[in-house]
Steps between C-alpha positions, in 0.01 A plus 500: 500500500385837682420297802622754764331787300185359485530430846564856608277659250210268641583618874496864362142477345372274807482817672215639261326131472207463733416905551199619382651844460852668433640745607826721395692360779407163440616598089769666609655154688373286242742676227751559732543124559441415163821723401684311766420155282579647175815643670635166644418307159776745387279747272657789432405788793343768247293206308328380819452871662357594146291160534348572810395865425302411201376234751404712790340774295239198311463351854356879661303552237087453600398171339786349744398702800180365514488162343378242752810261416781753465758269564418279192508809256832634676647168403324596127687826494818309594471256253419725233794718555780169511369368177541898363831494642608181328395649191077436501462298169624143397785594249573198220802461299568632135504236265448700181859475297592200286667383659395649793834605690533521902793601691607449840712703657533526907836449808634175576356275671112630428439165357486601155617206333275247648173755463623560123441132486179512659361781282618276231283243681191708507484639173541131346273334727202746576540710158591268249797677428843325348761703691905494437669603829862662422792512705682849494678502820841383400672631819375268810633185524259212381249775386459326183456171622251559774249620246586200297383314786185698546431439156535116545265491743212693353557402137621785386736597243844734597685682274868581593815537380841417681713671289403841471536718823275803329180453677324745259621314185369195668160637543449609138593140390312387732168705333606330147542153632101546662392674160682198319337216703157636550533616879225783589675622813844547584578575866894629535661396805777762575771558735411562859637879705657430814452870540336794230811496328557767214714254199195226607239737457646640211555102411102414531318845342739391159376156497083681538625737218653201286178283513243764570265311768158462525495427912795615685479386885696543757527234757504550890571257820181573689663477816776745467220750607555885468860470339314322165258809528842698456639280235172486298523884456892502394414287231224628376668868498728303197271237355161667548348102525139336426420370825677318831496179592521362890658221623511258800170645598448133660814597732554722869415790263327809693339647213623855453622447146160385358330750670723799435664404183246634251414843647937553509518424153173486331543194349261193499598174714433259270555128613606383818699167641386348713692147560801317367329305241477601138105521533527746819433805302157706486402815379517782726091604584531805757109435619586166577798587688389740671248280648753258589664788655208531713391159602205482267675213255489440145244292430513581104858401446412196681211378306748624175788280590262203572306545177839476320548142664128378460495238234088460399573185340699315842225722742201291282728115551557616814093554585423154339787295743330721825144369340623158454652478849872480335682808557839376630823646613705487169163776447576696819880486398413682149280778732809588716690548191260666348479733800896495565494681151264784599809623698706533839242382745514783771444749265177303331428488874541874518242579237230406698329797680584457868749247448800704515454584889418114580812429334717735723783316624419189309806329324316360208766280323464515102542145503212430730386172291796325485425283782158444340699451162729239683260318652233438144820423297591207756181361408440233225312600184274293613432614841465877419217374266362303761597656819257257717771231421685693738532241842758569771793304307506723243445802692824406662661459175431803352575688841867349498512561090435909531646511832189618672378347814153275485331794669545686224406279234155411720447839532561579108239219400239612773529857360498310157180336574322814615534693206369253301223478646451832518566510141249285392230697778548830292453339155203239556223759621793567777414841647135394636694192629780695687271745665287202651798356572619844675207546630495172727842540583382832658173383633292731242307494216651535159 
């Protein structure tokens, strides 16, 4: 996500790092090259000449003139001015109506089905909420049954109705049956545009006048660049929506429409996907992304999405094992999953400041602890409690059983065995310990 515009926006301001003093000229380049970036992500040409005026005339003023690091605040004055452009403060979601009432509307394609059923998701999971997802788009084939599905597999009620091809009357029963069964959000699922097609449009502002929405959102694929930009405004000209949401942000995406979309029509992005799972969904912060955007991580949603998967209770059993010399694998299996849930594992990677330009190039595979996975499962119940059992017989058995080589499994228990130990040096009076430890490894004193 954004790689190549972080890149280029990074080799733009590199110019300025270092200096102890800038100049117009040196400005002057910096901008120009930072318009090139914006320009290549696919922002619109007027947003990112507009951008880097209001840029250049912050950067000439004194306090950057003649600040010893003027490269640091230029990247300031850069950041400041993406997370403005992306609409400057964290918008949340209207919840007020009972029920409250959210429409999605948006082309083919966008992925509005499967994020309807990840809002649905969210709102259950992280708010407490009992949504009813309804399914109004009576025209695609399998439309109905695909969000059937997606309600399956989050738990999820779906309302829907084979029989009736009027997608507004559909709706409004759809309202009564969540008033009736003691649903507090409805989201309605509609009929995707191939185009911005006038009986459609006509089609989805009677269904928002029929139910009278709290949240109306309009849902664009991420990577379609510039031309969502376009369609975001067409829409809005009829529906006059809430807020946007983008998808396959985790895909080739170059980042124009999240960085353009709000200033075009000055409307909110409110949540953004950001994998194929149902869980891939976060709410859109434009400080955050806009230091993503620039390299510097995201080291609050980070600590957010790992506080959702601490468990205080398991983090205290799992203390007393490491005290007790008895933390085993079936524990280190229930800390990949643990972490596996956090998200896709490049972009975890890609919240750490720094980490995105290590990564460059790097095909990190989302399933990067299978093998690991493979290899623990082929054990016995008994051995992952007591992986010292562990003698070369076995080792070959469980290499043939997860179709690893005995390489690998040596390697997995040696890797195994240090982190224990290391473990149990951090919580026994461990940091004193560690620096001695360091300390002689490096022939100094701790």
């Amino acid at each position: 996500m954004f790689d190549n515009l972080s890149e280029k926006l990074d080799k733009a301001l590199h110019v300025l790092k270092g200096h102890g003093q800038i100049t117009e000229i040196n400005v002057a380049e910096t901008t120009k090259e930072v318009r090139r970036a914006l320009l290549d992500a696919d922002v619109n040409f007027k947003i990112a000449k507009e951008f880097t005026n209001r840029v250049k005339e912050k950067a000439l003023g004194q306090d950057v003139l003649t600040t010893l690091q003027p490269g640091q605040l230029m990247v300031k004055i850069v950041k400041d001015e993406l997370t403005q452009l992306m609409g400057g403060e964290t918008e949340g979601i209207n919840l007020s109506g009972t029920p409250s009432i959210i429409l999605m509307s948006g082309l083919q394609g966008s992925g509005k089905t499967t994020f309807s059923g990840k809002l649905a998701n969210y709102l259950n999971t992280k708010k407490g909420k009992k949504p009813l997802l309804v399914a109004c788009d009576v025209y695609r084939p399998a439309a109905i049954d695909q969000l059937h599905v997606v309600g399956d597999q989050i738990g999820i009620e779906v309302y829907s109705d084979r029989e009736n091809n009027d997608p507004v009357a559909i709706a409004q029963a759809g309202v009564a049956h969540a008033k009736a069964n003691g649903h507090n959000v409805v989201i309605i699922d509609t009929a995707g545009r191939l185009a911005v097609d006038e009986k459609m449009m006509t089609e989805i502002s009677n269904i928002r006048d029929a139910i009278k929405p709290q949240e109306t959102l309009f849902v664009v694929d991420a990577m379609t660049g510039q031309d969502a930009v376009n369609t975001a405004k067409a829409f809005n000209d009829v529906l006059n929506f809430d807020g946007v949401i983008l998808t396959k942000l985790d895909g080739d995406t170059r980042g124009g429409a999240a960085i353009s979309i709000k200033s075009v029509v000055d409307k909110p992005i409110k949540f953004i996907g950001t994998g194929e799972k149902m869980e891939a969904i976060d709410v859109f912060h434009p400080s955050r992304m806009a230091d993503r955007i620039l390299g510097m991580g995201d080291v609050i949603s980070l600590v957010e999405r790992a506080q959702e998967q601490f468990d205080e209770e398991e983090a205290r059993k799992i203390q007393k094992k490491i005290a007790k010399n008895k933390f085993g694998f079936d524990d280190f299996l229930n800390q990949i999953q643990q972490i596996k849930k956090m998200g896709n594992i490049k972009d975890l990677m890609g919240m750490i400041p720094g980490a995105g330009k290590a990564l460059k190039g790097l095909d990190i595979d989302d399933d990067a602890f299978k093998h690991i996975e493979a290899i623990i499962h082929s054990m016995t119940p008994d051995e992952r409690s007591t992986p010292s059992k562990l003698n070369a017989s076995r080792k070959k058995r469980i290499a043939k059983g997860s179709g690893r080589t005995i390489q690998e499994v040596n390697q997995l228990l040696k890797q195994f065995d240090q982190m224990s130990k290391m473990m149990k040096m951090m919580q026994g009076g461990g940091g004193k310990k560690m620096m001695q430890m360091m300390g002689g490894m490096k022939g100094m004193k701790p």
